[in-house]
PDB file of C-alpha atoms in Angstrom:
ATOM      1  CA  UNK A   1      97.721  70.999 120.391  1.00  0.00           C
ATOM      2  CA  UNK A   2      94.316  72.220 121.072  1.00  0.00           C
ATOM      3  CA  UNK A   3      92.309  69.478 123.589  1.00  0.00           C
ATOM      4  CA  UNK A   4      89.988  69.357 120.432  1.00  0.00           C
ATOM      5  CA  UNK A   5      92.709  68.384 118.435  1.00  0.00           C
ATOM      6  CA  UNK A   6      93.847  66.199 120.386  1.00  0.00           C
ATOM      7  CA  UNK A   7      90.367  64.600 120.533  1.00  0.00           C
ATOM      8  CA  UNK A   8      90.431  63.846 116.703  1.00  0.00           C
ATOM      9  CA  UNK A   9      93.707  62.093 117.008  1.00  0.00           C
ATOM     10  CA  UNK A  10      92.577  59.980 119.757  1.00  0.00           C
ATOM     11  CA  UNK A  11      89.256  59.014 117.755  1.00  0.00           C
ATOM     12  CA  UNK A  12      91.756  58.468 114.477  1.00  0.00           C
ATOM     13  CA  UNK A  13      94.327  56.397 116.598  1.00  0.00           C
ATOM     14  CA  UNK A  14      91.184  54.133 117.710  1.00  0.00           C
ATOM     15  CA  UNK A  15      89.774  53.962 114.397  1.00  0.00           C
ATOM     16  CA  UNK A  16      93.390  52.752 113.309  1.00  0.00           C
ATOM     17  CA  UNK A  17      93.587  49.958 116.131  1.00  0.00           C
ATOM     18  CA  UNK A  18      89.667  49.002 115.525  1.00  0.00           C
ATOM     19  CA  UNK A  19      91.602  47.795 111.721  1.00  0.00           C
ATOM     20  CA  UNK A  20      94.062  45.225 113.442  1.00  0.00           C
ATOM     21  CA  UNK A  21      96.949  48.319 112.830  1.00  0.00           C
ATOM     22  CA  UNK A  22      99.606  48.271 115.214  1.00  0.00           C
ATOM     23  CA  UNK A  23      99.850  51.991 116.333  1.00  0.00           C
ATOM     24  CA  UNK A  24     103.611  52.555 117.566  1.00  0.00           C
ATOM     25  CA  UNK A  25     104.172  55.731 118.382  1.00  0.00           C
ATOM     26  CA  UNK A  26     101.761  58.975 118.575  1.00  0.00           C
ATOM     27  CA  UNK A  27     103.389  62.562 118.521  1.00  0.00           C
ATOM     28  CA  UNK A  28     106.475  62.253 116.967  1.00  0.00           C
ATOM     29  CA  UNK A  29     108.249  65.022 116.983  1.00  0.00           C
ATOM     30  CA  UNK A  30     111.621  66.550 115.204  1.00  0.00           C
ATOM     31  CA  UNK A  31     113.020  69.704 114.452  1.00  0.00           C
ATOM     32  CA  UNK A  32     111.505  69.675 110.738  1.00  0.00           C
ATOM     33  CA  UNK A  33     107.904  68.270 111.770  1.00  0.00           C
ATOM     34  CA  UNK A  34     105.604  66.371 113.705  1.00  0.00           C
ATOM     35  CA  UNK A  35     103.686  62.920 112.618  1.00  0.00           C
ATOM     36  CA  UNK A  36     100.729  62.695 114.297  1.00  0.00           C
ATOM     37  CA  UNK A  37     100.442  58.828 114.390  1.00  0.00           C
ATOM     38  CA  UNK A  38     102.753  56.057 112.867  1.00  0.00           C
ATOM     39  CA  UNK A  39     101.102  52.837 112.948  1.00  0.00           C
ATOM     40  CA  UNK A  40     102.200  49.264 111.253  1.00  0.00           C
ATOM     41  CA  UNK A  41      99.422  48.122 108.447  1.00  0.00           C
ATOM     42  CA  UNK A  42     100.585  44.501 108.110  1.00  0.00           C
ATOM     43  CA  UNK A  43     104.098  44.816 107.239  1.00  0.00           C
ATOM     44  CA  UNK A  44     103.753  48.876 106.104  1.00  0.00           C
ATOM     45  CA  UNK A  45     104.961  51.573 107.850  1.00  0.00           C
ATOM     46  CA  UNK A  46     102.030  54.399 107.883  1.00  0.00           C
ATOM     47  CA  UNK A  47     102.533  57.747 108.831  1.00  0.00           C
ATOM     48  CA  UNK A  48      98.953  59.807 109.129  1.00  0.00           C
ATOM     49  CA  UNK A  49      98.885  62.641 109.255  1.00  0.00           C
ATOM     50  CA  UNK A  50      95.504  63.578 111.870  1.00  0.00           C
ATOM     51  CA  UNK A  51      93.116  66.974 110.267  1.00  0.00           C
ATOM     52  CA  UNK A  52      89.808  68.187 111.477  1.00  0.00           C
ATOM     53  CA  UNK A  53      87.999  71.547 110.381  1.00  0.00           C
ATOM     54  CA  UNK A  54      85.448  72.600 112.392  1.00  0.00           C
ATOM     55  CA  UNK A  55      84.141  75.323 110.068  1.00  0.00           C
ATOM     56  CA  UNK A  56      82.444  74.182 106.310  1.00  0.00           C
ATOM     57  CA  UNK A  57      83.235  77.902 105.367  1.00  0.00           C
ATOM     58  CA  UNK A  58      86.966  76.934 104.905  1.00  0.00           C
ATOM     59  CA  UNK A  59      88.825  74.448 102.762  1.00  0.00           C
ATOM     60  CA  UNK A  60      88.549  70.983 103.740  1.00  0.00           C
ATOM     61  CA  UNK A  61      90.502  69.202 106.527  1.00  0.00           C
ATOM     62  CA  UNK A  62      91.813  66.921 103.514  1.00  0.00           C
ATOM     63  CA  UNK A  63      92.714  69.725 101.366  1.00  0.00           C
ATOM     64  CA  UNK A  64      94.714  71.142 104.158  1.00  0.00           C
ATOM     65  CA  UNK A  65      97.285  68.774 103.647  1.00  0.00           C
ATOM     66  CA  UNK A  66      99.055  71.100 101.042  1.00  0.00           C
ATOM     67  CA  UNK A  67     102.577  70.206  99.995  1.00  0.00           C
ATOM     68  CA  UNK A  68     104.501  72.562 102.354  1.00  0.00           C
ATOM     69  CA  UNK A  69     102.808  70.553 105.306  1.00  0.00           C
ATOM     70  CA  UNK A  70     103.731  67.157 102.498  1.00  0.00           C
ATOM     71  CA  UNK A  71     107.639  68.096 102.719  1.00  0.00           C
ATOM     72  CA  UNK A  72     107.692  68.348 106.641  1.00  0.00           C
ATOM     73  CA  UNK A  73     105.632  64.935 106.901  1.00  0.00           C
ATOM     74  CA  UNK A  74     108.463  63.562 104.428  1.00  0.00           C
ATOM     75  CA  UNK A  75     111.024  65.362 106.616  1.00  0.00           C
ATOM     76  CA  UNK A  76     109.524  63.918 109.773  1.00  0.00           C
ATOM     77  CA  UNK A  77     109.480  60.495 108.546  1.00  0.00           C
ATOM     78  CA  UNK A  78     113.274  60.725 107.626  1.00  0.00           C
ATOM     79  CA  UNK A  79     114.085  61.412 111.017  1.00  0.00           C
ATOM     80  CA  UNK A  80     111.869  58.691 112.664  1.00  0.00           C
ATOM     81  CA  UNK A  81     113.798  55.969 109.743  1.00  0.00           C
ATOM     82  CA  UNK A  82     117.093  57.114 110.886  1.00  0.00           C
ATOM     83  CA  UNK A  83     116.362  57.291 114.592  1.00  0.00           C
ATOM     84  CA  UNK A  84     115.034  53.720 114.242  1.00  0.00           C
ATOM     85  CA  UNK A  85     116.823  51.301 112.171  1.00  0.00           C
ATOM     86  CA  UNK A  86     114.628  48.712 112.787  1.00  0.00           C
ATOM     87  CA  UNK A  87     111.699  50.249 110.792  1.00  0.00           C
ATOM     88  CA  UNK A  88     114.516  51.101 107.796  1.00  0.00           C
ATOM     89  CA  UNK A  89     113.339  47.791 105.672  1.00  0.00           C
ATOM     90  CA  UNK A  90     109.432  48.118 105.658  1.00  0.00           C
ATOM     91  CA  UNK A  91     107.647  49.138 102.942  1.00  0.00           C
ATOM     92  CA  UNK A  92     106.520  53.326 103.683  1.00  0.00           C
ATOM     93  CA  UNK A  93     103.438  55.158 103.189  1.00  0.00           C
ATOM     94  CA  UNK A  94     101.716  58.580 103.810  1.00  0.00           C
ATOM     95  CA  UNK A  95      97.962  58.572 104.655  1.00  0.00           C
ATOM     96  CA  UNK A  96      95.917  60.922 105.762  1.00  0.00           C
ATOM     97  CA  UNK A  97      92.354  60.492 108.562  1.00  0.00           C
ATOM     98  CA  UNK A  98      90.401  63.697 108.117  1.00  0.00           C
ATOM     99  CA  UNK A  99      87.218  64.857 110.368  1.00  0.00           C
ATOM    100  CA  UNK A 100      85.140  67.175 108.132  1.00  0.00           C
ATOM    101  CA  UNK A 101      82.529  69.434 109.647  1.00  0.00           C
ATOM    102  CA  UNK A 102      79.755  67.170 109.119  1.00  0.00           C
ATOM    103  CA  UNK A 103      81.667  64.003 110.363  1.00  0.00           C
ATOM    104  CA  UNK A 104      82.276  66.402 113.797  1.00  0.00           C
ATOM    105  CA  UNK A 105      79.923  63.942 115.572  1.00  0.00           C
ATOM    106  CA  UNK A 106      82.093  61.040 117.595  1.00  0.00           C
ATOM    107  CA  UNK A 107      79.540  58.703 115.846  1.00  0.00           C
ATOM    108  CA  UNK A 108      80.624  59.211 112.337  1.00  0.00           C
ATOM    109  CA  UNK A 109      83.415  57.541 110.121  1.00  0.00           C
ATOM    110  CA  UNK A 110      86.519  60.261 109.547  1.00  0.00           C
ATOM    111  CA  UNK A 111      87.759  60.560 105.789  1.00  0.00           C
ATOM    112  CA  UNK A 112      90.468  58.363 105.133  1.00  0.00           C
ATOM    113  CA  UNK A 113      93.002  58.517 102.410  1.00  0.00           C
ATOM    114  CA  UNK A 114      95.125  55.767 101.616  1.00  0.00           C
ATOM    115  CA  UNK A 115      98.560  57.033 100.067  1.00  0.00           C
ATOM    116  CA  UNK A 116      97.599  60.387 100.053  1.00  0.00           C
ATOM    117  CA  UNK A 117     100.653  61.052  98.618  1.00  0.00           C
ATOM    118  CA  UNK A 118     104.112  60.007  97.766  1.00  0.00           C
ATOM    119  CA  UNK A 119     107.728  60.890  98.478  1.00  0.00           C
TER     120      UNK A 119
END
């Protein structure tokens, strides 16, 4: 991960906490994927998934999130629910915290989309 990169999730990761979300775990990592954060939302599991685009000539940091990068979220969060029990019972969702080229500055609110998608 780039030390940009990694500078987005920390700013996402603090915007999640600055919400009363619990983040758990940051980085998780399995042989089909990688979830950038997964955070408890009241009683919901979230997965987000962390995207930044530096560049306006390109798609979107949103957009990015096509469904080939979808499955190996879904495939990462199948191996976090069976390597923790615990979590098994709570309700699940998918969101996605995206830093656009003009919300670049550390002053500005990142893109977030609630249930970006669904399994």
């Amino acid at each position: 991960m780039s030390m940009q990169g990694a500078g987005f999730e920390n700013r996402a990761a603090a915007w999640v906490q600055q919400r009363g979300w619990q983040v758990l775990l940051r980085n998780f990592r399995c042989k089909v994927g990688e979830i950038d954060i997964i955070a408890l939302d009241g009683e919901c599991l979230v997965f987000i998934e962390v995207r930044s685009r530096g560049n306006p000539r390109f798609a979107g940091a949103a957009a990015s999130v096509d469904r080939r990068k979808q499955r190996r979220l879904l495939g990462a969060a199948a191996c976090f629910l069976r390597a923790e029990p615990a979590c098994r019972h709570r309700p699940c969702r998918f969101d996605v915290i995206a830093f656009e080229p003009r919300q670049s500055a550390a002053d500005r609110e990142p893109l977030w989309i609630r249930s970006a998608f669904t399994a």
